[in-house]
């Protein structure tokens, strides 16, 4: 594999094009998480009351925030990248320059992570306006780092799917069979401890579970020892997914 | 003159399909070298291996002094590619397209701005520099592709069917620009299915068919060797061959029947024309031989799919 600093310029290309539709993406990436916050947070929160000594929203916000990072990074690296390969032929012109296939894919994963960060960041701003604040300024900083980290993870996973996708419909399998279950079984909306044992075990195989656990700990300044395990799981998966995503995409691009 | 690209028994396979079947050629610095062939002949596959976006399956291929392979950034840095398909960035304006590309070649900002203005003038798009790509005509898009390919001031320019889908005016403008570039010392590698394009631009051509090179040489020499100077076409049903051929064939260098037409190739058509007049044939054409005749003679006049 050959990477170079041209990754930055692939990212920059995306940034230049982004300015034309930045506002629409703000709306799109805010609406769904906002619904979760309102329906679950305020509607259900009224019944649930307190969770571990804090209002339910403190439990929910870091979960929804992480979810919106996952969604944005995923969809950018599924649909966004697919359009660039198949419809716009952008990758063809990229790899005819000194930009390698690896640079191009890594640049797009970085871009997916950035889109995730924007979505998650917007959620954080909304939460702050609702009066739900991260415990400290350090928490805010750590959450930003975490969002980038989680964005790279889900962007890379999505790249693996894109590397095999013959058309848009193919993405439905991934979003319905992987992303949606993850949304409901990763402890975003409620804790996992009341689940039966096998479901708890299953949840451990979902990267979102670990990401949400870390986000929640940072948001509330409530660090436990299990977090190192959560972090290592994501880190290992992230490295593997990144390398696999780049390699598989290269196989698709170079024929 | 020095050789800038050399291929020896170059092969390319996609699975079981052999796209390029052991071809050898040498392209010299400063010339315009054309790959001619019908669809699926292997022209595009060959140039894709030359500009290092597609790995070869066998043989050797040296470009600009180093072995061609997909991670050869040095070759890409000095090569300009005018692609067959319009691969412009539709999310960006004309100028942004060039700016982004300049970064990929690590051209410093001020120098990039200077070159972009100069190139937009060269392809007559300076008034459209802030246009969206979707507002450009096909001819403008093709010209922008040329400007983009020249940003890195390439020593080697690859043009893969650069005038496909263009009207005659736009096509001639592009030919002029390509000739201008050659005049400035660039080496041009062209693929085309248009014989006129090859005749207009190329110093030497190879005619490819089913992954192989059938013939190589200067266009005029190939015409001379394969066809002669003139062609006479006679529309007549095959049943009449028995009556016509004994009279006409000896007067020509060669002949061929395709469908409803007999083609006679000759250097001096006068005796043949006289005989045709005596036979009082109703439907005949007499014209100078062209590269198209060479091409069709070598690749077959029937439809290739």
Coordinates of C-alpha atoms in Angstrom, one line a residue:
Chain A
X1 CA 0.0 0.0 0.0
X2 CA 1.3 3.4 -0.8
X3 CA -0.1 6.4 1.1
X4 CA 1.0 10.0 0.6
X5 CA 0.2 13.5 1.8
X6 CA -2.2 13.8 -1.2
X7 CA -4.8 12.3 1.1
X8 CA -5.1 15.9 2.4
X9 CA -5.9 17.1 -1.1
X10 CA -8.5 14.5 -1.7
X11 CA -10.1 15.6 1.5
X12 CA -9.8 19.2 0.4
X13 CA -11.6 18.4 -2.9
X14 CA -14.5 17.2 -0.9
X15 CA -14.4 20.3 1.3
X16 CA -14.5 22.6 -1.8
X17 CA -17.6 20.8 -3.2
X18 CA -19.2 20.7 0.3
X19 CA -19.7 24.4 0.4
X20 CA -22.5 24.1 -2.2
X21 CA -24.7 21.8 -0.2
X22 CA -23.5 22.4 3.4
X23 CA -26.9 23.7 4.5
X24 CA -29.0 20.9 3.2
X25 CA -26.7 18.4 4.9
X26 CA -27.0 20.3 8.1
X27 CA -30.7 19.8 8.0
X28 CA -30.5 16.2 6.9
X29 CA -28.1 15.1 9.5
X30 CA -29.9 17.0 12.3
X31 CA -33.5 15.9 11.7
X32 CA -33.3 12.2 12.6
X33 CA -31.2 12.5 15.7
X34 CA -33.4 15.4 16.8
X35 CA -36.5 13.2 16.5
X36 CA -34.8 10.6 18.8
X37 CA -34.0 13.3 21.3
X38 CA -37.5 14.7 21.3
X39 CA -39.4 11.4 21.2
X40 CA -37.2 9.3 23.5
X41 CA -35.6 12.1 25.5
X42 CA -38.6 14.2 26.3
X43 CA -41.5 11.8 25.7
X44 CA -40.1 8.7 27.2
X45 CA -37.7 10.6 29.5
X46 CA -40.8 11.8 31.4
X47 CA -41.6 8.3 32.4
X48 CA -38.1 7.1 32.9
X49 CA -37.0 10.0 35.1
X50 CA -33.5 9.5 36.5
X51 CA -30.8 7.2 35.3
X52 CA -27.9 6.7 37.7
X53 CA -28.7 10.0 39.5
X54 CA -29.0 12.1 36.4
X55 CA -31.9 12.9 34.1
X56 CA -32.5 10.4 31.2
X57 CA -31.3 12.9 28.6
X58 CA -27.7 12.7 30.0
X59 CA -27.9 9.0 29.2
X60 CA -29.5 9.5 25.8
X61 CA -27.5 12.5 24.3
X62 CA -24.1 10.8 24.1
X63 CA -25.8 7.7 22.6
X64 CA -27.7 9.7 19.9
X65 CA -24.6 11.8 19.3
X66 CA -22.5 8.7 18.6
X67 CA -25.3 7.3 16.4
X68 CA -25.4 10.4 14.3
X69 CA -21.6 10.2 13.7
X70 CA -22.1 6.6 12.7
X71 CA -24.9 7.4 10.3
X72 CA -23.2 10.3 8.6
X73 CA -19.9 8.6 8.1
X74 CA -21.6 5.4 6.9
X75 CA -23.8 7.1 4.3
X76 CA -21.0 9.3 3.1
X77 CA -18.8 6.3 2.4
X78 CA -21.6 4.3 0.9
X79 CA -23.6 6.6 -1.3
X80 CA -21.1 9.5 -1.5
X81 CA -18.3 7.3 -2.6
X82 CA -20.4 5.1 -4.9
X83 CA -21.5 8.2 -6.8
X84 CA -17.9 9.3 -7.1
X85 CA -16.8 5.9 -8.5
X86 CA -19.7 4.9 -10.7
X87 CA -21.7 8.0 -11.6
X88 CA -19.2 10.8 -11.6
X89 CA -16.1 8.7 -12.6
X90 CA -14.2 10.9 -10.2
X91 CA -11.9 8.1 -9.0
X92 CA -10.8 7.5 -12.6
X93 CA -9.4 11.0 -12.9
X94 CA -7.9 10.8 -9.4
X95 CA -5.9 7.7 -10.0
X96 CA -4.6 9.1 -13.3
X97 CA -2.7 11.7 -11.3
X98 CA 0.0 11.0 -8.7
X99 CA -2.9 10.3 -6.2
X100 CA -2.8 6.6 -5.6
X101 CA -6.0 4.5 -5.1
X102 CA -5.0 4.2 -1.5
X103 CA -4.7 8.0 -1.1
X104 CA -8.1 8.5 -2.7
X105 CA -9.9 5.9 -0.5
X106 CA -8.2 7.2 2.7
X107 CA -9.1 10.7 1.7
X108 CA -12.7 9.7 1.4
X109 CA -12.7 7.8 4.7
X110 CA -11.3 11.0 6.3
X111 CA -14.0 12.9 4.7
X112 CA -16.7 10.5 6.0
X113 CA -15.2 11.0 9.4
X114 CA -15.4 14.7 9.0
X115 CA -19.1 14.5 8.0
X116 CA -19.7 12.4 11.1
X117 CA -18.0 15.0 13.2
X118 CA -20.1 17.7 11.8
X119 CA -23.3 15.8 12.5
X120 CA -22.2 14.8 16.0
X121 CA -21.0 18.3 16.7
X122 CA -24.3 19.8 15.6
X123 CA -26.1 17.3 18.0
X124 CA -23.8 18.5 20.8
X125 CA -24.7 22.1 20.1
X126 CA -28.4 21.2 20.2
X127 CA -28.0 19.3 23.4
X128 CA -26.1 22.3 25.0
X129 CA -29.0 24.6 24.0
X130 CA -31.4 22.1 25.7
X131 CA -29.2 22.5 28.8
X132 CA -27.6 19.1 28.6
X133 CA -23.9 19.8 29.0
X134 CA -20.9 17.6 28.9
X135 CA -19.3 17.5 32.3
X136 CA -16.3 19.6 31.4
X137 CA -14.4 21.4 28.6
X138 CA -12.0 18.4 28.6
X139 CA -15.0 16.2 27.9
X140 CA -15.9 18.3 24.9
X141 CA -12.4 18.0 23.5
X142 CA -12.4 14.2 24.1
X143 CA -15.8 13.8 22.5
X144 CA -14.5 15.6 19.4
X145 CA -11.6 13.2 19.2
X146 CA -13.9 10.3 19.8
X147 CA -16.2 11.4 17.0
X148 CA -13.4 11.5 14.5
X149 CA -12.2 8.1 15.7
X150 CA -15.7 6.6 15.5
X151 CA -16.2 8.3 12.1
X152 CA -13.1 6.6 10.7
X153 CA -14.3 3.3 12.0
X154 CA -17.7 3.5 10.4
X155 CA -16.4 5.1 7.2
X156 CA -13.9 2.2 6.8
X157 CA -16.6 -0.4 7.4
X158 CA -18.8 1.3 4.8
X159 CA -15.9 1.3 2.3
X160 CA -15.8 -2.5 2.6
X161 CA -19.4 -2.6 1.6
X162 CA -19.0 -0.1 -1.2
X163 CA -16.1 -2.1 -2.6
X164 CA -18.6 -4.9 -3.4
X165 CA -21.7 -2.9 -4.3
X166 CA -23.0 -3.4 -7.8
X167 CA -25.7 -0.7 -7.3
X168 CA -27.4 1.5 -4.7
X169 CA -29.9 -1.3 -3.7
X170 CA -27.0 -3.3 -2.3
X171 CA -26.6 -0.8 0.5
X172 CA -30.0 -1.6 1.9
X173 CA -28.7 -5.0 3.1
X174 CA -26.0 -3.2 5.1
X175 CA -28.2 -0.5 6.5
X176 CA -31.1 -2.8 7.3
X177 CA -29.1 -5.8 8.5
X178 CA -26.2 -4.1 10.2
X179 CA -26.8 -0.4 10.9
X180 CA -30.4 -0.5 12.1
X181 CA -30.0 -3.5 14.5
X182 CA -27.0 -1.7 15.9
X183 CA -29.1 1.3 16.6
X184 CA -31.4 -0.7 18.8
X185 CA -29.1 -3.2 20.4
X186 CA -26.2 -1.1 21.3
X187 CA -27.5 0.6 24.4
X188 CA -28.2 3.9 22.7
X189 CA -31.7 4.3 24.2
X190 CA -31.6 2.1 27.3
X191 CA -29.0 0.2 29.2
X192 CA -28.2 -3.4 28.1
X193 CA -28.2 -5.0 31.5
X194 CA -31.9 -6.1 31.4
X195 CA -31.3 -8.0 28.1
X196 CA -31.1 -11.8 28.2
X197 CA -27.5 -13.1 28.2
X198 CA -27.3 -14.0 24.5
X199 CA -28.4 -10.5 23.5
X200 CA -25.8 -9.0 25.8
X201 CA -23.2 -11.2 24.2
X202 CA -24.4 -10.2 20.7
X203 CA -24.2 -6.5 21.7
X204 CA -20.5 -7.0 22.5
X205 CA -20.0 -7.7 18.8
X206 CA -21.5 -4.4 17.7
X207 CA -18.9 -1.7 17.5
X208 CA -21.6 1.0 18.3
X209 CA -22.0 -0.6 21.7
X210 CA -18.4 0.2 22.6
X211 CA -18.5 3.6 21.0
X212 CA -21.6 4.6 22.9
X213 CA -20.1 3.3 26.2
X214 CA -17.1 5.5 25.8
X215 CA -19.0 8.5 24.6
X216 CA -21.3 8.2 27.6
X217 CA -18.4 7.9 30.1
X218 CA -16.7 11.0 28.6
X219 CA -19.9 13.0 28.5
X220 CA -20.7 12.4 32.1
X221 CA -17.1 12.2 33.4
X222 CA -17.9 8.7 34.7
X223 CA -14.8 6.6 33.8
X224 CA -14.8 2.9 34.6
X225 CA -12.2 0.2 34.0
X226 CA -14.2 -1.5 31.3
X227 CA -13.6 1.5 29.0
X228 CA -10.1 0.3 28.1
X229 CA -11.7 -2.9 26.8
X230 CA -14.2 -0.9 24.8
X231 CA -11.5 1.2 23.4
X232 CA -9.2 -1.7 22.4
X233 CA -12.1 -3.4 20.7
X234 CA -12.9 -0.4 18.5
X235 CA -9.2 0.3 17.9
X236 CA -8.6 -3.2 16.6
X237 CA -11.7 -3.2 14.5
X238 CA -10.8 0.2 13.1
X239 CA -7.4 -0.7 12.0
X240 CA -8.6 -4.0 10.4
X241 CA -11.6 -2.2 8.7
X242 CA -9.4 0.6 7.4
X243 CA -6.8 -1.7 5.9
X244 CA -9.5 -4.0 4.5
X245 CA -11.6 -1.1 3.1
X246 CA -8.6 0.4 1.3
X247 CA -7.4 -2.9 0.0
X248 CA -10.8 -4.0 -1.3
X249 CA -11.5 -0.6 -2.8
X250 CA -8.2 -0.7 -4.6
X251 CA -9.1 -4.1 -6.0
X252 CA -12.3 -2.5 -7.3
X253 CA -10.6 0.6 -8.8
X254 CA -7.5 -1.0 -10.4
X255 CA -8.3 -3.5 -13.0
Chain B
X1 CA 15.4 10.8 -31.3
X2 CA 15.1 8.8 -28.1
X3 CA 12.5 6.2 -27.3
X4 CA 10.1 7.3 -24.6
X5 CA 7.8 4.3 -24.4
X6 CA 8.9 0.7 -25.2
X7 CA 6.6 -2.3 -25.0
X8 CA 7.8 -5.8 -25.5
X9 CA 5.3 -8.7 -25.7
X10 CA 2.9 -6.7 -23.6
X11 CA -0.1 -8.7 -22.4
X12 CA -3.2 -7.9 -20.5
X13 CA -5.8 -10.4 -19.3
X14 CA -9.1 -9.8 -17.6
X15 CA -9.9 -13.2 -16.1
X16 CA -9.9 -15.5 -19.1
X17 CA -10.3 -12.7 -21.6
X18 CA -7.1 -11.6 -23.4
X19 CA -7.5 -7.9 -24.1
X20 CA -3.9 -7.3 -25.2
X21 CA -2.1 -10.3 -26.7
X22 CA 1.6 -9.8 -26.7
X23 CA 2.2 -6.5 -28.5
X24 CA 5.5 -4.8 -29.1
X25 CA 6.1 -1.2 -30.1
X26 CA 8.4 1.8 -29.5
X27 CA 7.3 5.4 -29.3
X28 CA 9.8 8.1 -29.9
X29 CA 10.0 11.4 -28.1
X30 CA 8.2 14.2 -29.8
X31 CA 6.1 12.1 -32.2
X32 CA 2.4 11.6 -32.3
X33 CA 1.7 7.9 -32.1
X34 CA -1.8 6.5 -32.8
X35 CA -3.5 3.3 -31.8
X36 CA -6.3 2.6 -34.3
X37 CA -8.8 -0.1 -34.0
X38 CA -12.4 -1.1 -33.7
X39 CA -14.2 -1.3 -30.4
X40 CA -12.6 -3.9 -28.1
X41 CA -9.3 -4.0 -30.0
X42 CA -7.4 -3.3 -26.9
X43 CA -6.4 0.3 -27.6
X44 CA -7.7 1.8 -24.3
X45 CA -6.3 -1.1 -22.3
X46 CA -2.9 -0.5 -23.8
X47 CA -2.8 3.2 -23.0
X48 CA -4.1 2.6 -19.5
X49 CA -1.1 0.4 -18.9
X50 CA 1.1 3.1 -20.3
X51 CA -0.2 5.8 -18.0
X52 CA 0.0 3.4 -15.0
X53 CA -3.6 3.0 -14.0
X54 CA -3.8 -0.6 -15.0
X55 CA -1.3 -3.4 -14.2
X56 CA 0.0 -5.5 -17.1
X57 CA -0.3 -9.2 -17.1
X58 CA 2.9 -10.0 -18.9
X59 CA 5.8 -8.7 -21.0
X60 CA 7.6 -5.5 -20.3
X61 CA 6.6 -1.9 -20.6
X62 CA 9.0 1.0 -20.0
X63 CA 7.6 4.5 -19.8
X64 CA 9.7 7.7 -19.4
X65 CA 12.7 5.6 -18.3
X66 CA 11.0 3.4 -15.7
X67 CA 8.9 0.2 -15.6
X68 CA 5.2 1.0 -15.7
X69 CA 3.1 -0.2 -12.8
X70 CA 0.1 1.2 -10.9
X71 CA 2.1 2.8 -8.1
X72 CA 4.5 4.6 -10.4
X73 CA 3.8 8.1 -9.3
X74 CA 6.8 9.4 -11.2
X75 CA 5.3 8.5 -14.6
X76 CA 1.9 9.9 -13.5
X77 CA 3.6 13.2 -12.4
X78 CA 4.9 13.8 -15.9
X79 CA 1.9 12.4 -17.9
X80 CA -1.2 14.3 -19.0
X81 CA -4.3 12.2 -19.6
X82 CA -7.2 13.2 -21.8
X83 CA -9.7 10.5 -21.0
X84 CA -12.3 9.0 -23.2
X85 CA -15.1 9.6 -20.8
X86 CA -15.9 13.0 -19.4
X87 CA -14.5 12.7 -15.9
X88 CA -14.9 16.3 -14.7
X89 CA -16.0 17.1 -11.2
X90 CA -19.6 18.2 -11.5
X91 CA -19.7 19.6 -8.0
X92 CA -17.0 22.1 -8.8
X93 CA -16.7 25.1 -11.2
X94 CA -14.4 25.1 -14.2
X95 CA -11.6 26.9 -12.3
X96 CA -12.1 24.7 -9.2
X97 CA -11.7 21.6 -11.3
X98 CA -8.3 22.8 -12.4
X99 CA -7.3 24.0 -8.9
X100 CA -8.1 20.7 -7.3
X101 CA -6.2 18.9 -10.0
X102 CA -3.2 21.2 -9.6
X103 CA -2.9 20.2 -5.9
X104 CA -2.8 16.5 -6.9
X105 CA 0.3 17.3 -8.9
X106 CA 1.7 19.4 -6.0
X107 CA 1.9 22.5 -8.2
X108 CA 2.5 25.6 -5.9
X109 CA -0.4 28.0 -5.5
X110 CA 0.9 31.0 -7.5
X111 CA 2.3 28.9 -10.3
X112 CA -1.0 26.9 -10.4
X113 CA -3.1 30.1 -10.7
X114 CA -0.8 31.3 -13.6
X115 CA -1.1 28.0 -15.4
X116 CA -4.8 27.8 -15.0
X117 CA -5.4 31.2 -16.6
X118 CA -3.0 30.4 -19.4
X119 CA -4.7 27.0 -20.1
X120 CA -8.2 28.4 -19.9
X121 CA -7.1 30.9 -22.6
X122 CA -5.5 28.1 -24.6
X123 CA -8.7 26.1 -24.7
X124 CA -10.9 29.2 -25.1
X125 CA -12.7 28.8 -21.9
X126 CA -11.6 31.9 -20.0
X127 CA -15.0 33.4 -20.0
X128 CA -16.5 30.3 -18.5
X129 CA -14.1 30.0 -15.6
X130 CA -16.8 30.3 -13.0
X131 CA -19.4 28.2 -14.8
X132 CA -20.7 25.0 -13.4
X133 CA -19.7 21.9 -15.4
X134 CA -23.3 21.1 -16.2
X135 CA -23.7 24.4 -18.0
X136 CA -20.9 23.5 -20.5
X137 CA -21.4 21.9 -23.9
X138 CA -19.8 18.6 -24.7
X139 CA -17.1 20.4 -26.8
X140 CA -16.3 22.8 -23.8
X141 CA -16.1 19.8 -21.5
X142 CA -13.7 18.1 -23.8
X143 CA -11.6 21.2 -24.0
X144 CA -11.6 21.5 -20.2
X145 CA -10.3 17.9 -20.1
X146 CA -7.4 19.0 -22.3
X147 CA -6.6 22.0 -20.1
X148 CA -6.7 19.7 -17.0
X149 CA -4.4 17.2 -18.7
X150 CA -1.9 20.0 -19.4
X151 CA -1.7 21.4 -15.8
X152 CA 1.4 19.5 -14.9
X153 CA 3.2 20.5 -18.2
X154 CA 3.4 16.8 -19.2
X155 CA 6.2 15.4 -21.4
X156 CA 3.8 12.7 -22.4
X157 CA 0.2 13.3 -23.4
X158 CA -2.3 10.5 -23.7
X159 CA -5.5 11.2 -25.6
X160 CA -8.0 8.4 -25.5
X161 CA -10.5 9.1 -28.2
X162 CA -10.4 12.8 -27.5
X163 CA -13.1 13.9 -30.0
X164 CA -15.8 11.3 -29.5
X165 CA -19.2 12.8 -29.8
X166 CA -18.1 16.2 -31.0
X167 CA -19.3 18.3 -33.9
X168 CA -16.9 19.2 -36.7
X169 CA -16.0 22.6 -35.4
X170 CA -15.2 21.4 -31.9
X171 CA -13.3 18.5 -33.4
X172 CA -11.1 20.7 -35.5
X173 CA -10.4 23.0 -32.6
X174 CA -9.2 20.1 -30.6
X175 CA -7.0 18.8 -33.4
X176 CA -5.4 22.2 -33.7
X177 CA -4.6 22.3 -30.0
X178 CA -3.2 18.8 -30.1
X179 CA -1.0 19.7 -33.1
X180 CA 0.1 22.8 -31.2
X181 CA 1.2 20.7 -28.2
X182 CA 3.1 18.4 -30.4
X183 CA 4.8 21.5 -32.0
X184 CA 5.9 22.5 -28.5
X185 CA 7.7 19.2 -28.1
X186 CA 5.3 17.0 -26.2
X187 CA 4.9 13.3 -27.2
X188 CA 1.4 12.4 -28.0
X189 CA -0.2 9.0 -27.7
X190 CA -3.6 8.9 -29.3
X191 CA -6.3 6.2 -29.6
X192 CA -9.0 6.7 -32.1
X193 CA -11.6 5.0 -34.3
X194 CA -11.7 8.0 -36.6
X195 CA -9.4 7.5 -39.6
X196 CA -9.4 11.2 -40.4
X197 CA -8.2 12.0 -36.9
X198 CA -5.3 9.5 -37.3
X199 CA -4.4 10.9 -40.7
X200 CA -4.6 14.5 -39.4
X201 CA -2.5 14.0 -36.3
X202 CA -0.3 10.9 -36.3
X203 CA 3.2 10.5 -37.5
X204 CA 2.9 6.7 -37.0
X205 CA 0.1 4.4 -36.2
X206 CA -0.5 0.8 -35.3
X207 CA -3.7 -0.9 -36.3
X208 CA -5.0 -3.1 -33.6
X209 CA -7.5 -5.9 -33.8
X210 CA -8.5 -8.4 -31.1
X211 CA -5.6 -7.4 -28.9
X212 CA -2.9 -7.7 -31.6
X213 CA -1.1 -5.3 -33.8
X214 CA -1.9 -6.0 -37.4
X215 CA 0.3 -3.3 -39.1
X216 CA 2.5 -0.4 -38.0
X217 CA 3.8 2.5 -39.9
X218 CA 3.2 6.0 -41.2
X219 CA -0.4 6.5 -42.4
X220 CA 0.6 7.5 -45.9
X221 CA 3.0 4.6 -46.2
X222 CA 0.4 2.1 -45.0
X223 CA -2.1 3.3 -47.6
X224 CA 0.5 3.0 -50.3
X225 CA 1.5 -0.4 -49.3
X226 CA -1.8 -2.0 -48.5
X227 CA -4.1 -0.3 -51.0
X228 CA -2.4 1.9 -53.5
X229 CA -3.5 5.3 -54.5
X230 CA -7.0 4.9 -55.7
X231 CA -10.1 2.8 -55.0
X232 CA -13.0 2.0 -57.3
X233 CA -16.2 0.7 -55.9
X234 CA -18.7 -1.2 -57.9
X235 CA -22.1 -1.9 -56.6
X236 CA -23.2 -5.2 -58.2
X237 CA -24.8 -8.4 -56.9
X238 CA -22.4 -11.3 -56.2
X239 CA -23.9 -13.3 -59.1
X240 CA -22.2 -10.9 -61.5
X241 CA -18.7 -11.6 -60.2
X242 CA -18.2 -14.3 -62.8
X243 CA -18.8 -11.7 -65.5
X244 CA -17.0 -8.8 -64.0
X245 CA -13.9 -10.1 -62.3
X246 CA -12.1 -11.6 -65.3
X247 CA -12.4 -8.2 -67.0
X248 CA -11.6 -5.9 -64.1
X249 CA -9.5 -7.8 -61.6
X250 CA -6.3 -7.9 -63.7
X251 CA -6.4 -4.1 -64.0
X252 CA -6.2 -3.6 -60.2
X253 CA -3.6 -4.4 -57.5
X254 CA -6.2 -6.3 -55.6
X255 CA -10.0 -6.6 -55.0
X256 CA -12.4 -7.5 -52.4
X257 CA -16.1 -8.2 -52.2
X258 CA -18.2 -7.1 -49.2
X259 CA -21.9 -7.4 -49.4
X260 CA -23.2 -5.7 -52.5
X261 CA -19.9 -4.0 -53.4
X262 CA -16.7 -4.9 -55.2
X263 CA -13.7 -2.9 -54.1
X264 CA -10.7 -2.6 -56.5
X265 CA -7.4 -1.2 -55.3
X266 CA -5.0 0.4 -57.7
X267 CA -2.2 2.8 -58.2
X268 CA -3.4 4.1 -61.5
X269 CA -7.1 3.8 -62.0
X270 CA -7.4 4.9 -65.6
X271 CA -7.3 1.4 -67.4
X272 CA -9.8 0.1 -64.8
X273 CA -12.1 3.1 -65.2
X274 CA -12.0 2.7 -69.0
X275 CA -13.0 -1.0 -68.6
X276 CA -15.8 0.0 -66.2
X277 CA -17.1 2.5 -68.7
X278 CA -17.1 -0.1 -71.4
X279 CA -19.1 -2.5 -69.2
X280 CA -21.5 0.4 -68.6
X281 CA -21.9 -0.2 -64.9
X282 CA -24.6 1.9 -63.4
X283 CA -23.4 2.4 -59.9
X284 CA -19.7 3.1 -59.4
X285 CA -17.5 5.3 -57.2
X286 CA -13.9 6.3 -57.9
X287 CA -11.9 8.0 -55.1
X288 CA -8.5 8.4 -53.6
X289 CA -7.4 5.6 -51.2
X290 CA -7.7 6.4 -47.5
X291 CA -6.6 5.1 -44.2
X292 CA -10.1 3.8 -43.8
X293 CA -9.5 1.4 -46.7
X294 CA -6.4 0.1 -45.0
X295 CA -8.3 -0.2 -41.7
X296 CA -11.2 -2.0 -43.2
X297 CA -9.1 -4.3 -45.3
X298 CA -7.1 -5.4 -42.3
X299 CA -9.8 -5.7 -39.7
X300 CA -12.5 -6.9 -42.1
X301 CA -15.4 -5.0 -43.5
X302 CA -18.0 -6.9 -41.7
X303 CA -19.5 -5.7 -38.4
X304 CA -17.4 -6.2 -35.4
X305 CA -19.2 -6.7 -32.1

